[in-house]
Coordinates of N, CA and C in Angstrom, one line a residue:
X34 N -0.5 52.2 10.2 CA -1.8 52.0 9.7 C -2.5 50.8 10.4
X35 N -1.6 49.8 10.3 CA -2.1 48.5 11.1 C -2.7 48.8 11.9
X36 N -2.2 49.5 13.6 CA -2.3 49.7 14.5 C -3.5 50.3 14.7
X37 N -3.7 51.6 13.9 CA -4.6 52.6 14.0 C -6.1 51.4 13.8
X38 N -5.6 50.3 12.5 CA -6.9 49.9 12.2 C -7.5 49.1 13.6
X39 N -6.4 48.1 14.4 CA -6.7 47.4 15.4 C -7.3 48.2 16.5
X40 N -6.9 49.5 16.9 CA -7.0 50.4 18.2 C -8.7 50.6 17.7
X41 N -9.0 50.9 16.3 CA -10.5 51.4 16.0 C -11.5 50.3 16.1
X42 N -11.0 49.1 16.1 CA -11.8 47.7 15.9 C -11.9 47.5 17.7
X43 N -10.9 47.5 18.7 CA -10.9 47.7 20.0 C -12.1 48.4 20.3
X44 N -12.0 49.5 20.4 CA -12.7 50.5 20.3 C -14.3 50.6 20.2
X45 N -14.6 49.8 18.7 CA -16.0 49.9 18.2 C -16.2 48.6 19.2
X46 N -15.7 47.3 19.8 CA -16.1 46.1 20.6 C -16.2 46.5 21.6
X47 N -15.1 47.6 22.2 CA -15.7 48.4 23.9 C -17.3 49.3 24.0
X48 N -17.5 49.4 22.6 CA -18.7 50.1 22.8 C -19.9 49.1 22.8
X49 N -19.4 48.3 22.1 CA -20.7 46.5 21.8 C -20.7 46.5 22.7
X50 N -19.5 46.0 23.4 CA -19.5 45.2 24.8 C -20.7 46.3 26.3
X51 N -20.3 47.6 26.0 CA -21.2 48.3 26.7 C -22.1 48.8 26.5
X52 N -23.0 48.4 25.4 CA -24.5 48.6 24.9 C -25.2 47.5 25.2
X53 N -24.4 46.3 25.3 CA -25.1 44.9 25.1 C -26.3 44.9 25.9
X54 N -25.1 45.5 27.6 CA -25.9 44.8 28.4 C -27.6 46.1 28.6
X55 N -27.2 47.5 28.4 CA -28.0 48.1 28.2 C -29.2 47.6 27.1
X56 N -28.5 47.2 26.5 CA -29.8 46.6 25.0 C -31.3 45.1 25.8
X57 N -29.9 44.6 26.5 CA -30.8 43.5 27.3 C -32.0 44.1 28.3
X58 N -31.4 45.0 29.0 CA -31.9 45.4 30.2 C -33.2 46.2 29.3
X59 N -33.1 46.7 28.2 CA -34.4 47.5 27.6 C -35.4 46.0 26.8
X60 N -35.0 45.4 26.5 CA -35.5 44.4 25.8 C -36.6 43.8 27.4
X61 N -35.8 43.6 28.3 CA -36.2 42.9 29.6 C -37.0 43.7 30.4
X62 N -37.2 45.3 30.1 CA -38.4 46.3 30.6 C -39.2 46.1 29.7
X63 N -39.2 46.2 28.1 CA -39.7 46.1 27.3 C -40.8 44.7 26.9
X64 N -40.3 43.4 27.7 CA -41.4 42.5 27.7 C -42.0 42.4 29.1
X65 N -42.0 43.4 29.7 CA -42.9 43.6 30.9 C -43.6 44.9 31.0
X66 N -44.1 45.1 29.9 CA -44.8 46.5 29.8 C -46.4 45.8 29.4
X67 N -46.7 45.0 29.0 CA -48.0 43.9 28.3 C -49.1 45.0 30.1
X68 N -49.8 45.6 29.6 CA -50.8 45.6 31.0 C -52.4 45.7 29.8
X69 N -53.1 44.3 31.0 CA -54.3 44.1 30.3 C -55.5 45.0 31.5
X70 N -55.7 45.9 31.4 CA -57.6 46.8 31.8 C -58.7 45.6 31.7
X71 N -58.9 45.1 33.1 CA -60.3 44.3 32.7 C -61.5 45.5 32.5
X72 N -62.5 45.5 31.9 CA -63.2 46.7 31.9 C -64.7 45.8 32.2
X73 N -65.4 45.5 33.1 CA -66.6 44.4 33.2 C -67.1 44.5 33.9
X74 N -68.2 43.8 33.9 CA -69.6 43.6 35.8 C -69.0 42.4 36.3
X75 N -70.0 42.3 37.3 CA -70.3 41.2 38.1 C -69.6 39.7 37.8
X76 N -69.6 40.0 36.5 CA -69.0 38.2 36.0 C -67.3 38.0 35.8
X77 N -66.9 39.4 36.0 CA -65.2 39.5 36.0 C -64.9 40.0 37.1
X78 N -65.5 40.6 38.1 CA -65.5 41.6 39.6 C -65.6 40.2 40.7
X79 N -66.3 38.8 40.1 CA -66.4 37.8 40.9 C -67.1 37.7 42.2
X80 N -68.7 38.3 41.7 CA -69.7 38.4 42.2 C -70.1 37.0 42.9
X81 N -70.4 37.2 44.1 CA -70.9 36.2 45.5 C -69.2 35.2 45.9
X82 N -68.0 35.7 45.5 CA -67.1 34.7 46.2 C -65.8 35.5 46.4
X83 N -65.3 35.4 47.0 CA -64.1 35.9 47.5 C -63.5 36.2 46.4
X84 N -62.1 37.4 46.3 CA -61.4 38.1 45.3 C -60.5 37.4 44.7
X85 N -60.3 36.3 45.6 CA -58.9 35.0 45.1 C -59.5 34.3 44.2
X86 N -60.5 33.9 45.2 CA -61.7 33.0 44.0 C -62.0 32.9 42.2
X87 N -62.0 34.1 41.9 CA -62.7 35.1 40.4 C -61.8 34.2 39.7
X88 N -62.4 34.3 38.7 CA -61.0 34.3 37.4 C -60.1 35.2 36.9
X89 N -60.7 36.4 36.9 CA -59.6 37.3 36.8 C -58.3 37.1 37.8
X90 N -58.4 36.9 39.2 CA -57.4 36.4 40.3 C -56.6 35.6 40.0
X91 N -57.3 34.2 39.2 CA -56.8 33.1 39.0 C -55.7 33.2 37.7
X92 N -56.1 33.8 36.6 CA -55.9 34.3 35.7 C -54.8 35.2 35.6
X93 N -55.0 36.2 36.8 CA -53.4 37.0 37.4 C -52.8 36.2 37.9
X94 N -52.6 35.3 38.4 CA -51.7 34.3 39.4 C -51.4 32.8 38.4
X95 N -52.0 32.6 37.3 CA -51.0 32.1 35.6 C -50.0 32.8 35.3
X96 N -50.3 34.0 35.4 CA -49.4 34.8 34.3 C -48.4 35.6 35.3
X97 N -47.7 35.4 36.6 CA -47.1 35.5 37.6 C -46.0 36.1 37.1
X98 N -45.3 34.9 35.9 CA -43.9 34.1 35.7 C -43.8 35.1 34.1
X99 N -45.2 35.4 33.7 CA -44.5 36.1 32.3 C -45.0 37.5 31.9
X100 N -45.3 38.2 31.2 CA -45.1 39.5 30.7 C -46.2 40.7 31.0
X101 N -47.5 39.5 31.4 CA -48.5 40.3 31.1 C -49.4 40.5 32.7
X102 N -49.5 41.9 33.4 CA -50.5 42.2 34.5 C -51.5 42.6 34.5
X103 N -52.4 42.4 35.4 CA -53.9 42.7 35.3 C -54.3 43.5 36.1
X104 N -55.0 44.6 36.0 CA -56.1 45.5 36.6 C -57.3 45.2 36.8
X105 N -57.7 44.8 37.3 CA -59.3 44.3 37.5 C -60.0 45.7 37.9
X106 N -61.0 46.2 36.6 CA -61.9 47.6 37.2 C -62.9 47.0 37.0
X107 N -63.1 46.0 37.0 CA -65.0 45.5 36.6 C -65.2 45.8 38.4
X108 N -66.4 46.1 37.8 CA -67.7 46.5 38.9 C -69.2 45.9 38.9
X109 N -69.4 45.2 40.0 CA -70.9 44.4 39.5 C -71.4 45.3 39.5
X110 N -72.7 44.7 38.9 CA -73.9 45.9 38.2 C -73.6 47.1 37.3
X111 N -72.0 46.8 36.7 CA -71.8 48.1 36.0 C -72.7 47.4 34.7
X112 N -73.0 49.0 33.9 CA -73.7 48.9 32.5 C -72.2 50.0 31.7
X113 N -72.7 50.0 30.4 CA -71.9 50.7 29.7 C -71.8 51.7 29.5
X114 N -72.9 52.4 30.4 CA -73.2 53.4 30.6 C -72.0 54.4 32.0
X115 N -72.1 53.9 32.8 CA -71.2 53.5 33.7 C -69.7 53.3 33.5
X116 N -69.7 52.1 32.8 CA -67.9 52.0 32.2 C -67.8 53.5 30.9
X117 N -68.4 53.7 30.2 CA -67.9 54.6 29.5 C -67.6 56.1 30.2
X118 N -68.2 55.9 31.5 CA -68.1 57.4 32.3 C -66.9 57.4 33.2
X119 N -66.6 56.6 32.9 CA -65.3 55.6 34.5 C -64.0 56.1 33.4
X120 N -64.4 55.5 31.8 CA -62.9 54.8 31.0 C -61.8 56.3 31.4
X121 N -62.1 57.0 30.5 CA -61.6 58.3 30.6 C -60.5 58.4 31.7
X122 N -60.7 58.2 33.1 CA -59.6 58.1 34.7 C -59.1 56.7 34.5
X123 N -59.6 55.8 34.4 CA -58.8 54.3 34.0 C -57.6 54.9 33.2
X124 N -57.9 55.1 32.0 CA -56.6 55.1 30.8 C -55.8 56.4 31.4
X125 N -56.4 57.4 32.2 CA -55.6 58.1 32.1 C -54.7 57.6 33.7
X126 N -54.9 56.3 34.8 CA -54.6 56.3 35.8 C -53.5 54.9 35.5
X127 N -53.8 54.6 34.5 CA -53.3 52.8 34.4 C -52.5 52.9 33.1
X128 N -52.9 53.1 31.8 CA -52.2 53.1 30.6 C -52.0 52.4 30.3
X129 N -53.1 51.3 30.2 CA -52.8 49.9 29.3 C -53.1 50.1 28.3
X130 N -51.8 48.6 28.1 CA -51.7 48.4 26.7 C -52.8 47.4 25.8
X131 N -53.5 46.5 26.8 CA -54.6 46.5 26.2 C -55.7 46.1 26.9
X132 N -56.9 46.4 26.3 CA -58.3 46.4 27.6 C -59.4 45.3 26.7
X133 N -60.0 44.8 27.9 CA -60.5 43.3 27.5 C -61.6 44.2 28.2
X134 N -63.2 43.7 27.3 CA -64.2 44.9 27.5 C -65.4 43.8 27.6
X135 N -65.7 43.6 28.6 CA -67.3 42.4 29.3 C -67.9 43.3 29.4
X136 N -68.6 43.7 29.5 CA -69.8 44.3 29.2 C -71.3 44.5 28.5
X137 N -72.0 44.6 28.9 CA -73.6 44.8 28.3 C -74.6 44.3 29.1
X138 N -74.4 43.3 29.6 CA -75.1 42.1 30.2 C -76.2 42.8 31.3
X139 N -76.0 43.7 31.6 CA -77.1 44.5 32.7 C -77.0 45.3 31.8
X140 N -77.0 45.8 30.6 CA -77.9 46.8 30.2 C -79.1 45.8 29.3
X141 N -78.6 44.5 28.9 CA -79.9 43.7 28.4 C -80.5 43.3 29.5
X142 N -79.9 42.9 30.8 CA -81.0 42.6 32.0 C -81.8 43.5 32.5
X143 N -81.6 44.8 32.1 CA -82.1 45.8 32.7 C -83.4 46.8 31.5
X144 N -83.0 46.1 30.3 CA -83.6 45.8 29.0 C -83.3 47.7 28.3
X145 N -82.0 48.0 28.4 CA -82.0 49.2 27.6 C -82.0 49.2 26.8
X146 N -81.8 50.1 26.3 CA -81.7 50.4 24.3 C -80.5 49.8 23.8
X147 N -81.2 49.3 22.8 CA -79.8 48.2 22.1 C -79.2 49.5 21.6
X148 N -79.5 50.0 20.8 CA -78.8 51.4 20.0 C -77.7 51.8 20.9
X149 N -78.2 52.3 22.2 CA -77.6 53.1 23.1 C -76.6 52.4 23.6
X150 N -77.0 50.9 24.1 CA -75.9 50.5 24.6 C -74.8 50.1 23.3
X151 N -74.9 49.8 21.6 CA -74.0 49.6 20.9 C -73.0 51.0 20.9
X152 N -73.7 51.6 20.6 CA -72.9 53.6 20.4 C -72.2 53.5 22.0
X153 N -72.4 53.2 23.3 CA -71.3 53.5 24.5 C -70.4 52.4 24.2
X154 N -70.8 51.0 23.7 CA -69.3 49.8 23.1 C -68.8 50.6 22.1
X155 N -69.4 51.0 21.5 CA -68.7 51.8 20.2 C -67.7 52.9 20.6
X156 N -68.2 53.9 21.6 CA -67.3 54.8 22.3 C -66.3 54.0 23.0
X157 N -66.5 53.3 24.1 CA -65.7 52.7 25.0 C -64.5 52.0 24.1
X158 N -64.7 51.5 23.1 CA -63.6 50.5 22.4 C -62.8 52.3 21.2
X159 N -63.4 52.9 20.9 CA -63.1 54.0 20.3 C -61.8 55.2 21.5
X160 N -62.4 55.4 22.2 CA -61.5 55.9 23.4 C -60.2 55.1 23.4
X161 N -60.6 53.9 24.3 CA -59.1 52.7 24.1 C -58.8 52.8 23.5
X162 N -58.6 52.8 21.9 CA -58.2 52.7 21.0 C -57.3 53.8 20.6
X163 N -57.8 55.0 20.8 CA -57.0 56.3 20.8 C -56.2 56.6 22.0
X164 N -56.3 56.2 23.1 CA -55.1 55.8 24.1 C -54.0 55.1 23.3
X165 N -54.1 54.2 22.4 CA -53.2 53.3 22.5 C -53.3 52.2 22.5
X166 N -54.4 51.9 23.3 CA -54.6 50.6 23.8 C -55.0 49.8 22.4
X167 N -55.1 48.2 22.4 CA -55.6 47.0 22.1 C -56.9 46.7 22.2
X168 N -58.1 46.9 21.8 CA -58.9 46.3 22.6 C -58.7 45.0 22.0
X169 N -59.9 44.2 23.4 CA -60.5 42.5 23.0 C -62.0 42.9 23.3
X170 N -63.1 42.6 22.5 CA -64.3 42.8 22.9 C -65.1 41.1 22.9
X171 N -65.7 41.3 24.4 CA -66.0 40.2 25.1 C -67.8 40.2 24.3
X172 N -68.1 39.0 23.7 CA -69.4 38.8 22.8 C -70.0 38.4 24.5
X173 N -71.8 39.3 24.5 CA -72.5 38.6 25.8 C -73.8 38.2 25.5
X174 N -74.4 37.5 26.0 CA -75.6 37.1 25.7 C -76.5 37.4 26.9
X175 N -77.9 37.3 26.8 CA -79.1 37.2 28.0 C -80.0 36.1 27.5
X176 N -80.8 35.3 28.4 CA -81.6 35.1 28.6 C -83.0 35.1 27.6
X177 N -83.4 34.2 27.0 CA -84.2 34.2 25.8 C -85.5 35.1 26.0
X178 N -85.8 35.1 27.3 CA -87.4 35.3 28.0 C -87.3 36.5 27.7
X179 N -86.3 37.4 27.0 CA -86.7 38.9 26.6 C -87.1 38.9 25.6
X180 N -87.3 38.1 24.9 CA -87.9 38.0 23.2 C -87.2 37.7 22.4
X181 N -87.0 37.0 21.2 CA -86.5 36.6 20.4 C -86.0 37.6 19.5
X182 N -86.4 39.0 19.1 CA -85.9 39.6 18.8 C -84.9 41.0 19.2
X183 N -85.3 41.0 20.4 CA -84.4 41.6 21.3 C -82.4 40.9 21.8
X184 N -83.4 39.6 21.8 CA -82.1 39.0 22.5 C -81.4 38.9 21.0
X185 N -81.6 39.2 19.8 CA -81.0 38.9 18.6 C -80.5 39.8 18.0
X186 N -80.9 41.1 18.6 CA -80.3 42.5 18.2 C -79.1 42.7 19.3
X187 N -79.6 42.2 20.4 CA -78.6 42.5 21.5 C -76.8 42.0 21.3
X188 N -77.4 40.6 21.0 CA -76.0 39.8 20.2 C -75.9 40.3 19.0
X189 N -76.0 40.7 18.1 CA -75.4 41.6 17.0 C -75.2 42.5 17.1
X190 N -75.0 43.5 18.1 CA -74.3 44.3 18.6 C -72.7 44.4 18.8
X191 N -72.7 43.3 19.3 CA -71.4 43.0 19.3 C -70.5 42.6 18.1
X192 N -71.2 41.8 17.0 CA -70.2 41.7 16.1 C -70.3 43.1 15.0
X193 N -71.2 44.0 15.5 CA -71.4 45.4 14.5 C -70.2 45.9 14.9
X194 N -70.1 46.3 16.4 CA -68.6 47.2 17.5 C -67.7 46.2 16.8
X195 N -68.0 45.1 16.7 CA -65.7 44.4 16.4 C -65.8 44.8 15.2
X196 N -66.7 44.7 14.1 CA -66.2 45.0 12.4 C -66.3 46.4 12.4
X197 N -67.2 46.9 12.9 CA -66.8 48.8 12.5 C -65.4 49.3 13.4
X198 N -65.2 48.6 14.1 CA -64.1 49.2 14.8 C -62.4 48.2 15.1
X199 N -62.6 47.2 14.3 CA -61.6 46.7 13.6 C -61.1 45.7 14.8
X200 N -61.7 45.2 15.6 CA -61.1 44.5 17.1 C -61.8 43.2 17.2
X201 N -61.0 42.2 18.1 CA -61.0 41.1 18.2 C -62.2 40.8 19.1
X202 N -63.4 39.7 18.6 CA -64.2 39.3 19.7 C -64.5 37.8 20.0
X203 N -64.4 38.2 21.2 CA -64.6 36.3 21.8 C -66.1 36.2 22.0
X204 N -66.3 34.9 21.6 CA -67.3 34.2 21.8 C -68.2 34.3 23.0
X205 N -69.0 34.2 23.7 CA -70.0 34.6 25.0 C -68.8 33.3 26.0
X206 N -68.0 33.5 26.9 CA -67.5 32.8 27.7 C -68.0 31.8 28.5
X207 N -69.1 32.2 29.0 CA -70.0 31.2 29.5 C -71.0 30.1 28.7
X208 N -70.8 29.8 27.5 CA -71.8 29.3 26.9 C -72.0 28.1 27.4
X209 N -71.2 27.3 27.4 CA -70.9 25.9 28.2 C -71.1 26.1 29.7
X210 N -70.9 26.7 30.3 CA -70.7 26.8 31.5 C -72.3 27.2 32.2
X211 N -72.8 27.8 31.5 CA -74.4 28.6 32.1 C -75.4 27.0 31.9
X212 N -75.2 26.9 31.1 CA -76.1 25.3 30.7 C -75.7 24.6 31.9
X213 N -75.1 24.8 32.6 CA -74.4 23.2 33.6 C -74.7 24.3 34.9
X214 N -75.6 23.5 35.8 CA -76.7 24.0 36.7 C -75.4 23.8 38.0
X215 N -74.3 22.6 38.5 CA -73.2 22.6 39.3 C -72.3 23.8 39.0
X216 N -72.1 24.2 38.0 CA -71.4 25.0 38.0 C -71.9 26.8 37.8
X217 N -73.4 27.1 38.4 CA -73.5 28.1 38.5 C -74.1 28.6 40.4
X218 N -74.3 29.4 40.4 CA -74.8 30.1 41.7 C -76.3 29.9 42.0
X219 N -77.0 30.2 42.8 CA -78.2 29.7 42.6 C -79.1 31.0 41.7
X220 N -78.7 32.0 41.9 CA -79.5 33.1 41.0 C -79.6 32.1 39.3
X221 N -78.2 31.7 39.1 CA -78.7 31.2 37.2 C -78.1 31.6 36.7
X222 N -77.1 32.8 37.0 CA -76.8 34.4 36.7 C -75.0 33.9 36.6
X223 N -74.7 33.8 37.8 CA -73.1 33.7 37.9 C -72.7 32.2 38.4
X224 N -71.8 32.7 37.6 CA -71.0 30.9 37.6 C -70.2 31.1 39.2
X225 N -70.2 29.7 39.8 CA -70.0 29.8 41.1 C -68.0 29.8 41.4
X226 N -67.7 29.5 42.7 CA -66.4 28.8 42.6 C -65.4 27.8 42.0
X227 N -66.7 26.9 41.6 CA -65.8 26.0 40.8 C -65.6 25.9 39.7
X228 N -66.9 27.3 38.6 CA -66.2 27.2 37.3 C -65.4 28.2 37.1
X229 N -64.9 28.8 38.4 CA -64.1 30.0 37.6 C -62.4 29.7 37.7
X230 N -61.7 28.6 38.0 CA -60.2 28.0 37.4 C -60.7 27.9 35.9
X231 N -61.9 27.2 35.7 CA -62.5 26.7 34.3 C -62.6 27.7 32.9
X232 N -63.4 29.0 33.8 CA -63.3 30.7 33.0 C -61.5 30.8 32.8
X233 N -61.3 31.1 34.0 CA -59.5 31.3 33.9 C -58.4 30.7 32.9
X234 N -59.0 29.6 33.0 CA -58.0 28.6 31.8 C -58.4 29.1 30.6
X235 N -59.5 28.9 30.4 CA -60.1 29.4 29.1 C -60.0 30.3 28.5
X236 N -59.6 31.5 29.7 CA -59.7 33.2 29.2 C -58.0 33.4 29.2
X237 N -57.1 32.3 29.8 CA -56.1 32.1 29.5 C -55.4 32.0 27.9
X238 N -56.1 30.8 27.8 CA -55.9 30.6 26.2 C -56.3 31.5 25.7
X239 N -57.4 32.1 25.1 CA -57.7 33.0 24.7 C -56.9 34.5 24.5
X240 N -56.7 34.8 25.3 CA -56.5 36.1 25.8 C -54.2 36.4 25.4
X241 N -53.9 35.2 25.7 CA -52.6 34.8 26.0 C -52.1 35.5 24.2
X242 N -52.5 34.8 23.4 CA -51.9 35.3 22.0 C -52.1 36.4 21.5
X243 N -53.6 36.8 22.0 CA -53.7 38.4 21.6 C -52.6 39.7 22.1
X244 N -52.4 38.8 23.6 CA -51.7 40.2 24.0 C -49.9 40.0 24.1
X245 N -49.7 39.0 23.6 CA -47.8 38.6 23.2 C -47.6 38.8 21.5
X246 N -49.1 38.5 21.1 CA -48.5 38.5 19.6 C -47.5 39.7 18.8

């Protein structure tokens, strides 16, 4: 009986011993599955500077060493009109796990319908969401000279899409950065080469606990 019990204890450790390393090897695909969808215009696409330059680049090239990869699908001059016609081949070409969503900012430069453009954030983060995905929805601002009440509907837009649709939103990224005339381009519009390590660090922190937590 002794024996029998020793031979079965052998036994159940030859099988430990050969799951282990399989259990590792899944744990170690398993924290390399993190894929973040940029979904954005011109200010994530890294309009007037080289591809290295962007933040988003900068931002891929942080996160080298740990879990999480980036797809960059922003498009200058996209509207949400645009990204909501695109999402559909993204999720079905990429399958991230979660999508970081900049957007609006040319449909207020271009002065669309607030309604219209909240209902495509509202689809756009709705779709992701039924993928699977995470969203992060990126808060954006314009320019006062459209009216005080436009520019005021335009920003509450955004926090209507995060509470009806239950998702995390960051703050207008540029707030600091648009006010400081060295660190934009000469349009007014896009931050130049030297604030975007500055975006990158920032969208680092940011971004970094949402998508490890």
């Amino acid at each position: 009986m002794f024996k029998l019990i020793v031979n079965s204890l052998r036994k159940r450790a030859k099988v430990v011993l050969i799951l282990l390393p399989i259990l590792l090897v899944s744990d170690q695909l398993w924290a390399k599955s993190s894929k973040l969808l940029i979904l954005g215009d011109s200010l994530s696409a890294g309009y007037g500077l080289t591809q290295a330059q962007s933040w988003v680049s900068l931002l891929q090239d942080a996160w080298q060493k740990s879990n999480i990869t980036v797809v960059n699908a922003a498009i200058s001059g996209e509207t949400t009109d645009g990204a909501l016609a695109r999402l559909p081949r993204l999720l079905s070409q990429h399958s991230p796990s979660h999508i970081y969503v900049e957007l609006g900012g040319n449909d207020g430069l271009q002065g669309h319908s607030i309604t219209k453009m909240r209902n495509n954030l509202m689809e756009i983060v709705k779709l992701s969401q039924e993928s699977g995905a995470t969203v992060i929805l990126q808060e954006m601002q314009i320019p006062t000279n459209y009216g005080r009440r436009y520019t005021e509907l335009f920003t509450k837009a955004y926090s209507a899409v995060a509470e009806e649709r239950d998702v995390t939103l960051l703050p207008f990224f540029l707030a600091d950065i648009a006010l400081d005339t060295q660190l934009m381009q000469a349009d007014g519009i896009h931050p130049n080469a030297e604030a975007q390590p500055i975006i990158a660090e920032s969208m680092r922190a940011a971004l970094s606990p949402l998508i490890t937590e």
